[in-house]
GROMACS .gro file of C-alpha atoms in nm:
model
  322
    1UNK     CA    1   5.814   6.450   0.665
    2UNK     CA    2   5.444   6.474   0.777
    3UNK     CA    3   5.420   6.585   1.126
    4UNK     CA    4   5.447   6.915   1.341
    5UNK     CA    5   5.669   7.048   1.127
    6UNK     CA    6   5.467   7.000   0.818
    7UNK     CA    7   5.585   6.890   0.492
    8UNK     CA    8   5.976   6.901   0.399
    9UNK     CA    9   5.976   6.899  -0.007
   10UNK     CA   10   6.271   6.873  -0.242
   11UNK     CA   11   6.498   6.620  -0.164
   12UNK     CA   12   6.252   6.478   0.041
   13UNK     CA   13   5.971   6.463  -0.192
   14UNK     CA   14   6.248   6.294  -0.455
   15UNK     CA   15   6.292   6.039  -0.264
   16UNK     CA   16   5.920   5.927  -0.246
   17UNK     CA   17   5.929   5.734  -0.522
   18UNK     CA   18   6.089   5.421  -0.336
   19UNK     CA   19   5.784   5.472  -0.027
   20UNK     CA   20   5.613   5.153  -0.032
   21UNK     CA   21   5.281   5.171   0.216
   22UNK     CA   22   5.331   5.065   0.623
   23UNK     CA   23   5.333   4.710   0.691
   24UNK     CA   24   4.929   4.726   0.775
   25UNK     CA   25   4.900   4.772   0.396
   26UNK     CA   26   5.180   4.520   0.274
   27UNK     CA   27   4.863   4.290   0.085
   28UNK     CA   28   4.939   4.064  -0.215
   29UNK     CA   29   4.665   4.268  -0.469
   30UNK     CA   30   4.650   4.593  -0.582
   31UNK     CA   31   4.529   4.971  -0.482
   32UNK     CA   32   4.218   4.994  -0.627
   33UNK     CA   33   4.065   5.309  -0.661
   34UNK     CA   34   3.686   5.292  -0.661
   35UNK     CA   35   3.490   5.579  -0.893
   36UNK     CA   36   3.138   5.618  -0.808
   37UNK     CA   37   3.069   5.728  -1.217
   38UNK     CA   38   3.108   5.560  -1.559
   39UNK     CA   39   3.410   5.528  -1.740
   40UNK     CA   40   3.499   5.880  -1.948
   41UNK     CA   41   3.369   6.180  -1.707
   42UNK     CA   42   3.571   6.357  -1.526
   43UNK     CA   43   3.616   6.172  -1.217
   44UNK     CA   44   3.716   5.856  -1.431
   45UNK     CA   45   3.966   6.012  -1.611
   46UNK     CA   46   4.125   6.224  -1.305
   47UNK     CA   47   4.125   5.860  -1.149
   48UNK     CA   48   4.351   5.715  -1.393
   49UNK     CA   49   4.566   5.988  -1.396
   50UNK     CA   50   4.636   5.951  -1.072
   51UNK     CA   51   4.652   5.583  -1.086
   52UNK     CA   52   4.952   5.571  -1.319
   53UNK     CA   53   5.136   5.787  -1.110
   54UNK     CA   54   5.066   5.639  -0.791
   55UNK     CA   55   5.188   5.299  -0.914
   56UNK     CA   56   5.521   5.396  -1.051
   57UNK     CA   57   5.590   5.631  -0.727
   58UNK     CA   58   5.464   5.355  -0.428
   59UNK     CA   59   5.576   5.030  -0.701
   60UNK     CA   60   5.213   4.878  -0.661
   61UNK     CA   61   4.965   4.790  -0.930
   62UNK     CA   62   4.732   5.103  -0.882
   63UNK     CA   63   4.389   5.000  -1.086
   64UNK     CA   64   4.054   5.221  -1.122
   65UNK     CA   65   3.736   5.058  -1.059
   66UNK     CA   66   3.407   5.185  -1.186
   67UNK     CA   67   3.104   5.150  -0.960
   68UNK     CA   68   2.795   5.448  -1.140
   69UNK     CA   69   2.478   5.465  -0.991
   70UNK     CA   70   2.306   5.696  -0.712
   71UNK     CA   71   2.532   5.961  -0.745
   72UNK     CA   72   2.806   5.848  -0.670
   73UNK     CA   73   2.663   5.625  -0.317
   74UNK     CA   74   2.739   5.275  -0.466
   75UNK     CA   75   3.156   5.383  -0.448
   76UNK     CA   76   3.119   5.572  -0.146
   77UNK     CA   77   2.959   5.251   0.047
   78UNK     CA   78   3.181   4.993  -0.093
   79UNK     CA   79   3.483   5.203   0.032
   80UNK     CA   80   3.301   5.277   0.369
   81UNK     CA   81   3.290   4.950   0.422
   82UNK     CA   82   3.642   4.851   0.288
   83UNK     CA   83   3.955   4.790   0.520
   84UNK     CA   84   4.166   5.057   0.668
   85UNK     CA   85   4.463   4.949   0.526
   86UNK     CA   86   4.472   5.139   0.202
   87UNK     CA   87   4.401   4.889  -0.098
   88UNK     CA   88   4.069   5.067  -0.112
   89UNK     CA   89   4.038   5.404  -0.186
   90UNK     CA   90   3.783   5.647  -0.329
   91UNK     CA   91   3.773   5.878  -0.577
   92UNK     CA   92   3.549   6.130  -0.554
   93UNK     CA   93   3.357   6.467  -0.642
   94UNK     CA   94   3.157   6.715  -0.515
   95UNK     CA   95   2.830   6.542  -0.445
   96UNK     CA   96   3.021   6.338  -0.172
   97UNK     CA   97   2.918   6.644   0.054
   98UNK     CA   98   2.582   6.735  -0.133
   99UNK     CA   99   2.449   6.378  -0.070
  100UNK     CA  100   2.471   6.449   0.296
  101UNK     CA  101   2.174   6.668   0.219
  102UNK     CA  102   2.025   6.591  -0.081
  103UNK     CA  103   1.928   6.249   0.020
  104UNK     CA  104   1.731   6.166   0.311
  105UNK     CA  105   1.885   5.783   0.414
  106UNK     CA  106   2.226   5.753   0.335
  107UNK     CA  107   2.390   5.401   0.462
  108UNK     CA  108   2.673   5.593   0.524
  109UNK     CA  109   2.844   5.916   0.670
  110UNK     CA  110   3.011   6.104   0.424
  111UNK     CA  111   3.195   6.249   0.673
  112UNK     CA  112   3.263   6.030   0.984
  113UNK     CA  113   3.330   5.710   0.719
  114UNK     CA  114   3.600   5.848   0.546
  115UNK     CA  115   4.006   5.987   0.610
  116UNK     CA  116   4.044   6.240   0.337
  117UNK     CA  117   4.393   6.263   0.158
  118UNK     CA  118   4.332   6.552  -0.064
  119UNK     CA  119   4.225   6.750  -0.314
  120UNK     CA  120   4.281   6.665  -0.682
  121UNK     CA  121   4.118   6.937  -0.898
  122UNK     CA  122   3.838   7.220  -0.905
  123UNK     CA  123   3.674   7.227  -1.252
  124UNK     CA  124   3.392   7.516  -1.349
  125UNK     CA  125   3.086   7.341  -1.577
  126UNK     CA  126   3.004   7.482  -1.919
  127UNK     CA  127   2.608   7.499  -2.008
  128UNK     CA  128   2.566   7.362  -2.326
  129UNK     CA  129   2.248   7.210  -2.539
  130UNK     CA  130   2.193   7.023  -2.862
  131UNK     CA  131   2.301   7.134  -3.129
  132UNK     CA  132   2.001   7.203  -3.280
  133UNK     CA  133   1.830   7.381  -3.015
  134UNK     CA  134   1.589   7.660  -3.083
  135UNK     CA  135   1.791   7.907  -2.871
  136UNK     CA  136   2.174   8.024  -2.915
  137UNK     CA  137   2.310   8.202  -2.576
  138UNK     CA  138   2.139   8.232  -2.223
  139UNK     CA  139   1.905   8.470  -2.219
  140UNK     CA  140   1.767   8.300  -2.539
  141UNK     CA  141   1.716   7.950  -2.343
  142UNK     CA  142   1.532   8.128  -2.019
  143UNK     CA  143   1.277   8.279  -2.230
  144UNK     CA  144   1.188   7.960  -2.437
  145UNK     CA  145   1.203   7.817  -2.083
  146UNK     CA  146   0.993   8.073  -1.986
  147UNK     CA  147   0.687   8.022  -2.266
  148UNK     CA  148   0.749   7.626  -2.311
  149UNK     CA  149   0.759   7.517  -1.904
  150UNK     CA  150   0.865   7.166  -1.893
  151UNK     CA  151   0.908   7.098  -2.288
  152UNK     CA  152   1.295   7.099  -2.198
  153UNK     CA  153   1.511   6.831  -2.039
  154UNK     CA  154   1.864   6.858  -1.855
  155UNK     CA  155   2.087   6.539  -1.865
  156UNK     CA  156   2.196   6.454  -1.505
  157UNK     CA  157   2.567   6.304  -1.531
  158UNK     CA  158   2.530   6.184  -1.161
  159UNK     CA  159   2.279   6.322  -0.904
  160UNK     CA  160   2.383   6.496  -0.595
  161UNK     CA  161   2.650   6.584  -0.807
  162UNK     CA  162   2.751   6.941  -0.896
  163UNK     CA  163   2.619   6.961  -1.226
  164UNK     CA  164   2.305   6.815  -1.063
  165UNK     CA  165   2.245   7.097  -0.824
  166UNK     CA  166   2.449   7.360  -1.100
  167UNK     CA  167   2.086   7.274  -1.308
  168UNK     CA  168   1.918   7.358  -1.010
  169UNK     CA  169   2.044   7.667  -0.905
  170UNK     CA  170   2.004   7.775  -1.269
  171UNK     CA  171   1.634   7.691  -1.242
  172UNK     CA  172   1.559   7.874  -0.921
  173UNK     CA  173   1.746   8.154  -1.008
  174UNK     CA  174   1.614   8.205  -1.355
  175UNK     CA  175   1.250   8.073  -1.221
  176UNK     CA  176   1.196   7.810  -1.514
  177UNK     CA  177   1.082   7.467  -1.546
  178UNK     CA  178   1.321   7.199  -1.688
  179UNK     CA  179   1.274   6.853  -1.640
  180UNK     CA  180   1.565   6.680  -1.550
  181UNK     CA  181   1.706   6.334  -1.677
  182UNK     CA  182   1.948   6.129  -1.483
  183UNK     CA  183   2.214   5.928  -1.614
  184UNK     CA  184   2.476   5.720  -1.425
  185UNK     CA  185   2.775   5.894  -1.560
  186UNK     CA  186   2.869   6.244  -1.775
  187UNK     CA  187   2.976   6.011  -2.068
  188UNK     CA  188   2.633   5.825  -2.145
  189UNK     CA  189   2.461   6.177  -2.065
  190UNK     CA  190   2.698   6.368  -2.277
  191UNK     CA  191   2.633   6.096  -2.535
  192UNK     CA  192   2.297   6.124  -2.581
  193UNK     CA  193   2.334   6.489  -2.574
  194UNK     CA  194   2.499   6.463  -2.916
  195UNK     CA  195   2.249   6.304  -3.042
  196UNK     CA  196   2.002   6.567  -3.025
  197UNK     CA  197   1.712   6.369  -3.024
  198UNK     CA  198   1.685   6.285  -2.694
  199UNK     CA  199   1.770   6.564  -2.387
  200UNK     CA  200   1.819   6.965  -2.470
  201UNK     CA  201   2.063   7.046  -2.193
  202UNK     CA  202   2.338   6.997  -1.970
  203UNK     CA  203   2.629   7.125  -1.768
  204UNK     CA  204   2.905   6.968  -1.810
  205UNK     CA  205   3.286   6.975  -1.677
  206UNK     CA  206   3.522   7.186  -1.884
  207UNK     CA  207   3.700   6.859  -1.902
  208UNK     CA  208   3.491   6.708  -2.117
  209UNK     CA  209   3.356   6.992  -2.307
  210UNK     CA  210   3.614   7.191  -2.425
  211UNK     CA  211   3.709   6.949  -2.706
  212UNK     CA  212   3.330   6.957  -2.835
  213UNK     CA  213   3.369   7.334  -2.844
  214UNK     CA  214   3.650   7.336  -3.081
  215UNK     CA  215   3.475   7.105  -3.309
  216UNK     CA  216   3.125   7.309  -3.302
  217UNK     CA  217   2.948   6.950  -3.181
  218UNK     CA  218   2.754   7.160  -2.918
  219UNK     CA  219   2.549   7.469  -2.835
  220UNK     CA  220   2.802   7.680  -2.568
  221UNK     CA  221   2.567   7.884  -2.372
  222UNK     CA  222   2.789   7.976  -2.107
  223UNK     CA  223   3.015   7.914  -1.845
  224UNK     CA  224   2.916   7.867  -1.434
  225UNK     CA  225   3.220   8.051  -1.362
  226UNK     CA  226   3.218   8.414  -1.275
  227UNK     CA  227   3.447   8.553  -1.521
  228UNK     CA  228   3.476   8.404  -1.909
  229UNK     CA  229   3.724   8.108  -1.928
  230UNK     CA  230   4.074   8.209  -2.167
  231UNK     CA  231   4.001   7.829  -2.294
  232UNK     CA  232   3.650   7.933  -2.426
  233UNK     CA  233   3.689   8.232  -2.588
  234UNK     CA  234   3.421   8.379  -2.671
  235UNK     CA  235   3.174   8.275  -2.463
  236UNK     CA  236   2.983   8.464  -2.177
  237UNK     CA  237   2.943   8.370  -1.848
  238UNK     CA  238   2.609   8.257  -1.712
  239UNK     CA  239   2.649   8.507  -1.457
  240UNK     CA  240   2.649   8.792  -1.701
  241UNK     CA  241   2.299   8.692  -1.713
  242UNK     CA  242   2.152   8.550  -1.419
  243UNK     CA  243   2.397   8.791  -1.154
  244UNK     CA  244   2.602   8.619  -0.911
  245UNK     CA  245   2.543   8.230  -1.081
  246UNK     CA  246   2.859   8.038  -1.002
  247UNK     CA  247   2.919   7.685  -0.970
  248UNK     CA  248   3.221   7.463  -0.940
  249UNK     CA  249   3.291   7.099  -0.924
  250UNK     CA  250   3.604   6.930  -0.721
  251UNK     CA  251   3.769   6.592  -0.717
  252UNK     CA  252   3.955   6.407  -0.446
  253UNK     CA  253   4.085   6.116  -0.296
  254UNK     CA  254   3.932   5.973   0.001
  255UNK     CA  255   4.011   5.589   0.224
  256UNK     CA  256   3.828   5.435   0.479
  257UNK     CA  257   3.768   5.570   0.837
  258UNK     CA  258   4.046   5.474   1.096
  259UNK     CA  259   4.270   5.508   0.818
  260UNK     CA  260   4.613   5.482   0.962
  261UNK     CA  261   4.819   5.816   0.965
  262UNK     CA  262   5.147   5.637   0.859
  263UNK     CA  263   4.901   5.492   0.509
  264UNK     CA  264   4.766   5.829   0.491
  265UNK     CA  265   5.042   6.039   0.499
  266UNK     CA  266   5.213   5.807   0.249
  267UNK     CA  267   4.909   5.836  -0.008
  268UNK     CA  268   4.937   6.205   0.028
  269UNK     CA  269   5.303   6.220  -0.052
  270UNK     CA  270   5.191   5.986  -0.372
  271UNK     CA  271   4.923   6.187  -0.484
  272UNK     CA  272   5.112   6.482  -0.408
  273UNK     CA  273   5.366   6.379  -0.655
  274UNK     CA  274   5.111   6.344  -0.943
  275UNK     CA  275   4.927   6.656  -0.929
  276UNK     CA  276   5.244   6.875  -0.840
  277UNK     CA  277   5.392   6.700  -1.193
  278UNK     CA  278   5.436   7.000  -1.425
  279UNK     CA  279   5.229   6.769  -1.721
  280UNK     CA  280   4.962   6.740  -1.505
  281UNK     CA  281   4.931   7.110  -1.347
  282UNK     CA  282   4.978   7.181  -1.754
  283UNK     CA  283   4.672   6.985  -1.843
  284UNK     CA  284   4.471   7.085  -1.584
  285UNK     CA  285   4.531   7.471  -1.698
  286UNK     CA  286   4.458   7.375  -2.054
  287UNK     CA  287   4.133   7.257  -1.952
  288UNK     CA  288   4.019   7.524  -1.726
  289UNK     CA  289   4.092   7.323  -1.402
  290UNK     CA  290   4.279   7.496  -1.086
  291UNK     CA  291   4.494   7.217  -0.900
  292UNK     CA  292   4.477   7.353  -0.469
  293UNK     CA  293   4.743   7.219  -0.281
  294UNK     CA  294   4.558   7.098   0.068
  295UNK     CA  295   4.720   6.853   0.328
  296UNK     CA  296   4.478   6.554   0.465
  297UNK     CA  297   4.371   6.796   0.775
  298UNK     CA  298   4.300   7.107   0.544
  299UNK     CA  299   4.082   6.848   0.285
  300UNK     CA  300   3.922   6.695   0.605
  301UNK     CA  301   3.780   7.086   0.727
  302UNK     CA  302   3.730   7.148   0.323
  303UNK     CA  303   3.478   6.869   0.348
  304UNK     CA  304   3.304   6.938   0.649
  305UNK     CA  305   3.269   7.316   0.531
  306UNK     CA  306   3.119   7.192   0.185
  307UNK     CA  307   2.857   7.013   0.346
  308UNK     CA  308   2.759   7.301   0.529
  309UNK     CA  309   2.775   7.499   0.228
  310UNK     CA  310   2.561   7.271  -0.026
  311UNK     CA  311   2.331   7.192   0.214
  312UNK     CA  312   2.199   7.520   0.222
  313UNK     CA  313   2.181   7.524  -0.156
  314UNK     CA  314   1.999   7.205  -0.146
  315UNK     CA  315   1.739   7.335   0.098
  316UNK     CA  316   1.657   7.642  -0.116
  317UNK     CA  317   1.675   7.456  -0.440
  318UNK     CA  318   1.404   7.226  -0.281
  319UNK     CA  319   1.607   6.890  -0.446
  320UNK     CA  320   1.599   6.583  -0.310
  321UNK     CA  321   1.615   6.249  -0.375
  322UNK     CA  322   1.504   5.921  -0.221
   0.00000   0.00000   0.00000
């Protein structure tokens, strides 16, 4: 069990399946899970991942609910302002702690209005352009940045999110002008990317990349994580480039404030069943995610850490938005 003596798995953790949530939560609908991005990014299909599990270990209808827009602020409201009983949860990604900086009224605190339950995945981005760009690797892109200031455009698949501020680091670090383009969601950004006619650029989750990069659909530039990715052979990291570039995305579930622990701690055994599911840990590795293992408390001083952390990117950066 849950407690002072932490977590007992095995026969325990077997036994989960037949949990059904505390009385507060015994309501005659669903779990919805709320995603603050379109359908097909990341976060949407992590979400329903998750979902299916969830049902079949607490026996509850477990549905995903898309709400896009602001970066991921419409979800994170509605849930703020949802009942602590857990039929509403959240499902969210990194810009849930860069929004505490990057924009300047929030209706909500990303930290006091929420219980964290954990940790779902960390996911490095992949730089990639049109595929008829006029450069083919890094080094190529900063100097056509360089002579053409802000002739090129990066797709936004959510601001405040990662990828957001990943574009921005990139442009203070390799001191070039790109206009950015924001989009409610990776999918309609990634969409238009492959259209080439209407942005240049993007980073992008290795989730939703890698299976353009077997097919040749996209420019690769390179990768935001330090070291080259087994999955994308071949390609450099940005950091072999611009020194020290590194950026990382991660996904989690969150409920309302004043969660109850008894809910919480019953969520966390749920989820804790999906993502410790060899398929899952299997996928994950195929696509260049890392699955961390973090209780509710560990998540909850992850969070407060990240906004710390962003916060001082966002500052340098100079992003914002209203």
């Amino acid at each position: 069990m849950f407690g002072k003596k932490g977590w007992l798995w095995g026969g325990v953790a077997m036994a989960l399946g037949a949990w059904m949530l505390p009385a507060a939560a015994q309501v005659n609908r669903p779990i919805t899970i709320v995603v603050g991005a379109t359908p097909g990014g990341s976060t949407d299909t992590l979400a329903r991942v998750i979902a299916q599990s969830m049902g079949t270990t607490l026996k509850r209808t477990v549905i995903v609910e898309n709400k896009p827009g602001a970066g991921g602020n419409i979800a994170a409201q509605y849930v703020a302002k949802s009942a602590p009983d857990g039929s509403t949860l959240l499902m969210s990604f990194t810009s849930h702690t860069i929004n505490a900086t990057l924009f300047k009224n929030l209706p909500f605190n990303p930290v006091a209005d929420f219980t964290p339950i954990t940790m779902v995945a960390q996911v490095p981005s992949v730089l990639v352009a049109r595929k008829n760009a006029p450069f083919d690797d890094v080094k190529g892109l900063i100097d056509y940045a360089r002579k053409h200031p802000n002739k090129l455009t990066f797709a936004i698949g959510g601001q405040g999110s990662s990828l957001h501020l990943a574009s921005e680091q990139f442009k203070f670090a390799t001191q070039t002008d790109i206009v950015n383009i924001p989009y409610k969601g990776t999918g309609p950004a990634l969409s238009d990317l492959l259209a080439s006619d209407t942005v240049d650029l993007m980073f992008a989750s290795t989730i939703n990349v890698l299976p353009h990069y077997k097919q040749g659909t996209l420019k690769f530039l390179g990768v935001s994580s330090l070291q080259p990715l087994p999955q994308f052979a071949g390609l450099p990291a940005i950091a072999s480039v611009v020194p020290g570039y590194r950026s990382e995305a991660w996904f989690g579930l969150f409920g309302p404030a004043k969660l109850p622990r008894e809910v919480t701690d019953t969520l966390y055994a749920a989820v804790r069943q999906a993502i410790d599911a060899p398929a899952y840990r299997q996928r994950m590795e195929s696509e260049a995610a890392t699955v961390p293992t973090m209780t509710p408390a560990q998540f909850a001083d992850f969070i407060k850490k990240d906004v710390q952390f962003w916060g001082d990117i966002v500052k340098k950066s100079g992003a914002t938005v209203e």
